[in-house]
mmCIF file with all atom_site columns, C-alpha atoms in Angstrom:
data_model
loop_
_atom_site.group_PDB
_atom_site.id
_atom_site.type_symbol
_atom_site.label_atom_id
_atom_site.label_alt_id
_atom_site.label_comp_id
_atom_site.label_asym_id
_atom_site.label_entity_id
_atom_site.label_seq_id
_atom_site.pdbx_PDB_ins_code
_atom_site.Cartn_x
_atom_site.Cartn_y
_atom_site.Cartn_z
_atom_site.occupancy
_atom_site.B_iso_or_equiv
_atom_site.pdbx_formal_charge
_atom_site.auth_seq_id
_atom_site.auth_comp_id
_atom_site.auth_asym_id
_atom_site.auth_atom_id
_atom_site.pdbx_PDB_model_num
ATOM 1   C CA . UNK A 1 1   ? 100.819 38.819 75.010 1.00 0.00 ? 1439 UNK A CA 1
ATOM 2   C CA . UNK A 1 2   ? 99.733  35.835 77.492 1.00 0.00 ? 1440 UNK A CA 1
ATOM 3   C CA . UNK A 1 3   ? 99.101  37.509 81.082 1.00 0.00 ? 1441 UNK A CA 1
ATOM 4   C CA . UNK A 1 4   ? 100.994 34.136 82.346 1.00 0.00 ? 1442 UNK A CA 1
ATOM 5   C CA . UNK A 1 5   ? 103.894 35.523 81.320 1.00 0.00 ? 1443 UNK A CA 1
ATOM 6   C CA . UNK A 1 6   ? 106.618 36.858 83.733 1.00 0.00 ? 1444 UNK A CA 1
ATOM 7   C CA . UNK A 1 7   ? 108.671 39.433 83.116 1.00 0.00 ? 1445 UNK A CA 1
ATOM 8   C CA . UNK A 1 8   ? 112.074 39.042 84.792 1.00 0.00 ? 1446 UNK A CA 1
ATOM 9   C CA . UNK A 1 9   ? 113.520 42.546 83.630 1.00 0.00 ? 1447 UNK A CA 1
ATOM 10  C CA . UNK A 1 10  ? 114.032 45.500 83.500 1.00 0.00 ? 1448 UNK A CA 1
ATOM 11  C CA . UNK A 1 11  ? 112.647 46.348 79.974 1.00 0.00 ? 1449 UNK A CA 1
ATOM 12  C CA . UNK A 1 12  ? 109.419 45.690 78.441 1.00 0.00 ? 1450 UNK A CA 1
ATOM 13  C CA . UNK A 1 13  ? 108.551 42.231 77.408 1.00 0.00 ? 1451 UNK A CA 1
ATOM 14  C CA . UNK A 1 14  ? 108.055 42.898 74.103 1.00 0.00 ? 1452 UNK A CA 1
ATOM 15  C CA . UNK A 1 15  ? 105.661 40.038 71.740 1.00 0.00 ? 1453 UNK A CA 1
ATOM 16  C CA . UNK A 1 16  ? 106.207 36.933 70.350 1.00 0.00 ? 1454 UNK A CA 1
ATOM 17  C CA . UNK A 1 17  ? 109.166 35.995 68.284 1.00 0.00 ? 1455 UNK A CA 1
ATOM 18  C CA . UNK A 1 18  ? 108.016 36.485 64.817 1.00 0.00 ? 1456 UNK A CA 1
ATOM 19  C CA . UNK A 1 19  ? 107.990 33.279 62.958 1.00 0.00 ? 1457 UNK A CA 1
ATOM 20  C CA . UNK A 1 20  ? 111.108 34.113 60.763 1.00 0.00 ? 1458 UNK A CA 1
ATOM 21  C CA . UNK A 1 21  ? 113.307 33.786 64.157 1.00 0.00 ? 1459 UNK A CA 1
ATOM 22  C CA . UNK A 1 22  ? 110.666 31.372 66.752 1.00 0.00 ? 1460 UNK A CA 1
ATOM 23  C CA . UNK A 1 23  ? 111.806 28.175 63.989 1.00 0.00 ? 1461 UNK A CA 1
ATOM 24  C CA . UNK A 1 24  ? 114.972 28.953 65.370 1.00 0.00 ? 1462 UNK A CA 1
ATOM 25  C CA . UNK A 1 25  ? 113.638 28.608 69.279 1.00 0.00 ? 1463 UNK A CA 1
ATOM 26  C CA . UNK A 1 26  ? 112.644 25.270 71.176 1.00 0.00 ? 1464 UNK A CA 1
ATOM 27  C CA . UNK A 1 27  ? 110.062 27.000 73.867 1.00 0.00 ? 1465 UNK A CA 1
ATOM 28  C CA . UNK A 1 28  ? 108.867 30.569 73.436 1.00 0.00 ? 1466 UNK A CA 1
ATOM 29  C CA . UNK A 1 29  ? 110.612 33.960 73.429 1.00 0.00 ? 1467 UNK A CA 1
ATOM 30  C CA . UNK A 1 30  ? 109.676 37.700 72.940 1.00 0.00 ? 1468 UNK A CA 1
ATOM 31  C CA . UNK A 1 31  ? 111.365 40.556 71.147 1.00 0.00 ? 1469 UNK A CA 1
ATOM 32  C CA . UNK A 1 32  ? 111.595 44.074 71.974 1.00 0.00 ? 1470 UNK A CA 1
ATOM 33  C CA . UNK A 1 33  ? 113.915 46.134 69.691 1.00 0.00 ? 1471 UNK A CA 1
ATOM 34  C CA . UNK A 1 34  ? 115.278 49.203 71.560 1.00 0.00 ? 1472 UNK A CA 1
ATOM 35  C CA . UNK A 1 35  ? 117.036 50.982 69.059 1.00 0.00 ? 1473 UNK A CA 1
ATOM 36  C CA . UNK A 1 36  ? 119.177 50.536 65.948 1.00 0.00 ? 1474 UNK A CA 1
ATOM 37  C CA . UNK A 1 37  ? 121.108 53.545 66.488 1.00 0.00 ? 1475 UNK A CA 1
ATOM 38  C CA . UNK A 1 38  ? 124.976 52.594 66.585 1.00 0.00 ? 1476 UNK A CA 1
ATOM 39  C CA . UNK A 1 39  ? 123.740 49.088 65.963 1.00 0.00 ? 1477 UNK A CA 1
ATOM 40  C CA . UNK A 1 40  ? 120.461 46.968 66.889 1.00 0.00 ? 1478 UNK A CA 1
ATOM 41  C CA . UNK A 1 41  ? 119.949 46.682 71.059 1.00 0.00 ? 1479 UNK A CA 1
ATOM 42  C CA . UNK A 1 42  ? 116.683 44.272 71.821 1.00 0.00 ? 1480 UNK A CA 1
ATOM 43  C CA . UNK A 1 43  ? 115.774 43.171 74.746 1.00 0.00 ? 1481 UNK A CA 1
ATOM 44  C CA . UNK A 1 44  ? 114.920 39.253 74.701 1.00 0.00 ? 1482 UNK A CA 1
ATOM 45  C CA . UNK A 1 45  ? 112.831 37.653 77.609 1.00 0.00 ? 1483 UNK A CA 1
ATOM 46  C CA . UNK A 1 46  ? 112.592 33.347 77.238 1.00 0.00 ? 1484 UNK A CA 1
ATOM 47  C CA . UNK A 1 47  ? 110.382 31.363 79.241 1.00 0.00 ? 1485 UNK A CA 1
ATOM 48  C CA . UNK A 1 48  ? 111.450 28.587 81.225 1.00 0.00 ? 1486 UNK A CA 1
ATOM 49  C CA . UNK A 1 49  ? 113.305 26.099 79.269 1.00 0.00 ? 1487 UNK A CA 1
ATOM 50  C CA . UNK A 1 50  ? 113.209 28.350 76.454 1.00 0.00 ? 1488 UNK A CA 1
ATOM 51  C CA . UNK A 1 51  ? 116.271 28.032 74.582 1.00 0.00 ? 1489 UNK A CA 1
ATOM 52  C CA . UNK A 1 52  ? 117.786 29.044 71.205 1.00 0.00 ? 1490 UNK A CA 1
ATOM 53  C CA . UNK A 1 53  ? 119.305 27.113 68.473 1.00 0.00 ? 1491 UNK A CA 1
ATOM 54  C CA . UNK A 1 54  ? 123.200 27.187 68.265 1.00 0.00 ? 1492 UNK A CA 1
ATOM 55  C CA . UNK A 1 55  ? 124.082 29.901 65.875 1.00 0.00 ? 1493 UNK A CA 1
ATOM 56  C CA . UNK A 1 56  ? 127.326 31.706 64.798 1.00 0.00 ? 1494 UNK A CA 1
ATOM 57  C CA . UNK A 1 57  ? 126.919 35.571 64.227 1.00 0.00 ? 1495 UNK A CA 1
ATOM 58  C CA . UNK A 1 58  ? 129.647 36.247 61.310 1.00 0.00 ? 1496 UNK A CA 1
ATOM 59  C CA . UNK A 1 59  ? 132.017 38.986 61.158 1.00 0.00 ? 1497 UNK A CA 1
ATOM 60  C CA . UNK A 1 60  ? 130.070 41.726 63.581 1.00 0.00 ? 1498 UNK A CA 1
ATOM 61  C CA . UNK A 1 61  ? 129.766 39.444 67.346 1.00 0.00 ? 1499 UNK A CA 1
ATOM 62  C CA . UNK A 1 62  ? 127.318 39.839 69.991 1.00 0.00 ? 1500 UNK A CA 1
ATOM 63  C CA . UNK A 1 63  ? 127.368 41.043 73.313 1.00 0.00 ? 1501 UNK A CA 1
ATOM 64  C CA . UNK A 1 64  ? 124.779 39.615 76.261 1.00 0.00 ? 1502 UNK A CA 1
ATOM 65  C CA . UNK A 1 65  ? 123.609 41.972 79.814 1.00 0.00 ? 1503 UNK A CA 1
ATOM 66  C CA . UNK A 1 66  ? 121.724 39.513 81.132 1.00 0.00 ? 1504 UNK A CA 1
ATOM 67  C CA . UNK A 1 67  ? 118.561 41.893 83.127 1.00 0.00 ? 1505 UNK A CA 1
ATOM 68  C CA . UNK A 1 68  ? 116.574 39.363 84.948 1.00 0.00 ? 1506 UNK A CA 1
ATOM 69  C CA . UNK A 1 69  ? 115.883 35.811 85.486 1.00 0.00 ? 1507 UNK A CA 1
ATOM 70  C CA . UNK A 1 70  ? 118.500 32.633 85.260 1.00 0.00 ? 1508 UNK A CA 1
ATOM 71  C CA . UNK A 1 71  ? 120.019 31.388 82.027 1.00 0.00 ? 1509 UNK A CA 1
ATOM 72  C CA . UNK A 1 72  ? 122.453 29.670 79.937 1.00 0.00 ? 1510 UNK A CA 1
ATOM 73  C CA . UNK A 1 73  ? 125.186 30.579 77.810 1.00 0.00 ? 1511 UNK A CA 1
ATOM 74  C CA . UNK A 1 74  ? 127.513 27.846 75.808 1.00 0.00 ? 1512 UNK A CA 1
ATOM 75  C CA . UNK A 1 75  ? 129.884 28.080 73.520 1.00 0.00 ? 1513 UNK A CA 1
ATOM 76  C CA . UNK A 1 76  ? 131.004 24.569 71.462 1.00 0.00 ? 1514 UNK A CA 1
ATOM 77  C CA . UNK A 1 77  ? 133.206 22.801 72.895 1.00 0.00 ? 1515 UNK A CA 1
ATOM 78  C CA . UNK A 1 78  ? 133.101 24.340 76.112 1.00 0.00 ? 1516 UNK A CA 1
ATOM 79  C CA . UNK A 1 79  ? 130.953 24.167 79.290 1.00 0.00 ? 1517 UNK A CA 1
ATOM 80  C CA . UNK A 1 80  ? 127.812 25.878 79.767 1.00 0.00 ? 1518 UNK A CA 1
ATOM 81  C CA . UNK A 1 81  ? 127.917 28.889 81.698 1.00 0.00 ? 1519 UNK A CA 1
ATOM 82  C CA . UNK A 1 82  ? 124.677 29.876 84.518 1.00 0.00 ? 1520 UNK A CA 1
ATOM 83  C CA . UNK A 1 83  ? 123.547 33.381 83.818 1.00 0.00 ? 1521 UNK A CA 1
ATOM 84  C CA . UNK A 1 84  ? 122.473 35.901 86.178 1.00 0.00 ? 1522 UNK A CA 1
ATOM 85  C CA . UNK A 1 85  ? 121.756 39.572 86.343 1.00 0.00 ? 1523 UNK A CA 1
ATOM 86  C CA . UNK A 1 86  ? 124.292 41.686 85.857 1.00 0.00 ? 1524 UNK A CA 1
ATOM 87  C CA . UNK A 1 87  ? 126.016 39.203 83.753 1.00 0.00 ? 1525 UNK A CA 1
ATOM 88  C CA . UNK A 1 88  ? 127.726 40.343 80.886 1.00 0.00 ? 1526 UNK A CA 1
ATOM 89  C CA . UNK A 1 89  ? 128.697 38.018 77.559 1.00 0.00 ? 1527 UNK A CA 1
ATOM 90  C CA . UNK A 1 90  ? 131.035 39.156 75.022 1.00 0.00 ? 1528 UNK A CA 1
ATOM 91  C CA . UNK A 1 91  ? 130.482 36.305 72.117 1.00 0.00 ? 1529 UNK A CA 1
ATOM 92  C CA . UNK A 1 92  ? 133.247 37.098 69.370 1.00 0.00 ? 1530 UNK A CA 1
ATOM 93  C CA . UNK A 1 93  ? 132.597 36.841 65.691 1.00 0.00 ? 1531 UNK A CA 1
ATOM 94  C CA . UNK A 1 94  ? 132.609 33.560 64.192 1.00 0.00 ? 1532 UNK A CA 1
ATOM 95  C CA . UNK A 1 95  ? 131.815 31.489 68.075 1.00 0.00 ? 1533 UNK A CA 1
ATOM 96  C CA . UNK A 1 96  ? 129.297 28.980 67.549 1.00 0.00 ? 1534 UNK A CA 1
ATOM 97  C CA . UNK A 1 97  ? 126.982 28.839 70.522 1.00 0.00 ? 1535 UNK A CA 1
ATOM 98  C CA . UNK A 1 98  ? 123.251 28.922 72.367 1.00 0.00 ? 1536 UNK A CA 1
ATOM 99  C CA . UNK A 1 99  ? 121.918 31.019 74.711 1.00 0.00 ? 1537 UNK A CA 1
ATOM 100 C CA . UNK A 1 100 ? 118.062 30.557 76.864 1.00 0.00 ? 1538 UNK A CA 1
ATOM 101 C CA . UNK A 1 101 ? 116.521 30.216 79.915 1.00 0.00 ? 1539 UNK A CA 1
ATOM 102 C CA . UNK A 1 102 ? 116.951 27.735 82.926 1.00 0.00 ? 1540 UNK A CA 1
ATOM 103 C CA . UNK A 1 103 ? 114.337 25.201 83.258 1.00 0.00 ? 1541 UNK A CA 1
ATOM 104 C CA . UNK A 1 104 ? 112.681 26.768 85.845 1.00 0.00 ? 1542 UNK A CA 1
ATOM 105 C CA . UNK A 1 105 ? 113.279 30.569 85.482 1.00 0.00 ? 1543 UNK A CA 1
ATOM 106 C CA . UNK A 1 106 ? 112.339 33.169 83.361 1.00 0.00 ? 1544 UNK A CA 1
ATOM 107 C CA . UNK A 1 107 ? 115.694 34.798 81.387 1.00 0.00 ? 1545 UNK A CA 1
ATOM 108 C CA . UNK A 1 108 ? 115.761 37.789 79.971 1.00 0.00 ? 1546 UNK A CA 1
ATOM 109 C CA . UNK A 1 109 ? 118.897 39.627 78.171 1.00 0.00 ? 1547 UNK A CA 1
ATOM 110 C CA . UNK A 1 110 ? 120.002 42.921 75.785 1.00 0.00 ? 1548 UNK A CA 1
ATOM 111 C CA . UNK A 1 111 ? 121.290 41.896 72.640 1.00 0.00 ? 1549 UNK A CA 1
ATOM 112 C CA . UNK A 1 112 ? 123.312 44.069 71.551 1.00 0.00 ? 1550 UNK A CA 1
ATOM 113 C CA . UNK A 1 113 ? 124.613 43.218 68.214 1.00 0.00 ? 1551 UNK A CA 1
ATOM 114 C CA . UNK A 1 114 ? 128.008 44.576 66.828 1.00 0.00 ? 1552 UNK A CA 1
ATOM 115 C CA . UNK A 1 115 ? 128.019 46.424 63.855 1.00 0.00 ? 1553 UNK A CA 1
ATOM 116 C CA . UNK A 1 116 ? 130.536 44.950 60.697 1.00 0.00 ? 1554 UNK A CA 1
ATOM 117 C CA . UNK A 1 117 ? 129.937 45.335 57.164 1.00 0.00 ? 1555 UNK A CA 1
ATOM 118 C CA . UNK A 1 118 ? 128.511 41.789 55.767 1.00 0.00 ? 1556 UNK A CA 1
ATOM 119 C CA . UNK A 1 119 ? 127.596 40.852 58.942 1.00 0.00 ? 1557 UNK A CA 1
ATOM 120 C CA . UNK A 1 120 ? 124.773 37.870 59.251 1.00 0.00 ? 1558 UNK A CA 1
ATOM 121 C CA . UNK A 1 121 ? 123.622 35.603 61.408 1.00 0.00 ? 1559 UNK A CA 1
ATOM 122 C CA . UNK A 1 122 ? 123.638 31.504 60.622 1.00 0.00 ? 1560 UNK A CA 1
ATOM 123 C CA . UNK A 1 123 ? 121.188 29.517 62.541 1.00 0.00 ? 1561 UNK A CA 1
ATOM 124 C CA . UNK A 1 124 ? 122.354 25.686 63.225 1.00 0.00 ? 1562 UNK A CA 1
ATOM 125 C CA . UNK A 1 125 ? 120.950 22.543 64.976 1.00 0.00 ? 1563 UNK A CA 1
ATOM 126 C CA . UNK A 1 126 ? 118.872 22.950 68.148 1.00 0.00 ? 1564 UNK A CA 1
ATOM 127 C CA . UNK A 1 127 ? 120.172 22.302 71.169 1.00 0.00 ? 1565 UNK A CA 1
ATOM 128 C CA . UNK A 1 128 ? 118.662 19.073 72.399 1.00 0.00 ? 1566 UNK A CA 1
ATOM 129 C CA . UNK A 1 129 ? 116.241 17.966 74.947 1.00 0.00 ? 1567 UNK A CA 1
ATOM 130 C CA . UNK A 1 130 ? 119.219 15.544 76.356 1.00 0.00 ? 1568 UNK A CA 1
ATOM 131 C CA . UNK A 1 131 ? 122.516 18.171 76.375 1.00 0.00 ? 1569 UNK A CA 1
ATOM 132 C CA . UNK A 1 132 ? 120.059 20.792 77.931 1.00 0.00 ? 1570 UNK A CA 1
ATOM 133 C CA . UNK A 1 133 ? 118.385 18.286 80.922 1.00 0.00 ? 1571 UNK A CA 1
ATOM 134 C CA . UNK A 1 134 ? 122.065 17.885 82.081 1.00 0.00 ? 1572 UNK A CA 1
ATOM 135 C CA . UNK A 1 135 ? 122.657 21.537 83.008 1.00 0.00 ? 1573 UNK A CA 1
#
């Protein structure tokens, strides 16, 4: 792990996204998995401007406690939200949407992903340089 990097948490940093999710990134994030007991908890730290694609988590949801830093939470076809800590995001099954880091802060968040048999994740388009420079 880079010593540049800032940790804006609470929780460890974690390492790199490994490359089967960090395709699915525009800047550069780290994982740290908590637990998978009663369903997987990570803690994810973005850099600035660090950003994922939009994705849709079928039939189990996610839920967001943002720990440190600023961020960015949209779902389509509504207006990005500013994220801060203490901020909590319940994203219902089947929501398409992004979440990441402000330009110029470090962001980092829990994912806590809700259990549901057949659940899966679908990664979509990125969210552009454009959409994201008018936040």
């Amino acid at each position: 792990m880079s010593e540049r990097v800032k940790n804006p948490g609470v929780f460890p940093v974690g390492e790199p996204l490994p490359e089967i999710f960090s395709k699915y990134f525009i800047g550069q994030a780290y994982l740290n998995p908590l637990t998978q007991q009663g369903g997987p908890i990570a803690n994810v730290t973005f850099s600035p401007g660090c950003r994922n694609n939009w994705h849709i988590h079928h039939k189990g949801g996610q839920i967001l406690l943002v720990t440190g830093g600023k961020g960015w939470y949209q779902a389509w076809g509504e207006p990005a939200q500013e994220l801060r800590p203490g901020d909590v995001v319940s994203i219902p099954a089947e929501v398409k949407h992004w979440h990441g880091a402000s330009a110029d802060s470090w962001f980092s968040h829990l994912a806590v992903e809700i259990p549901a048999d057949g659940a899966s994740n679908e990664w979509l388009e990125p969210v552009d340089d454009e959409a994201y420079s008018q936040l």
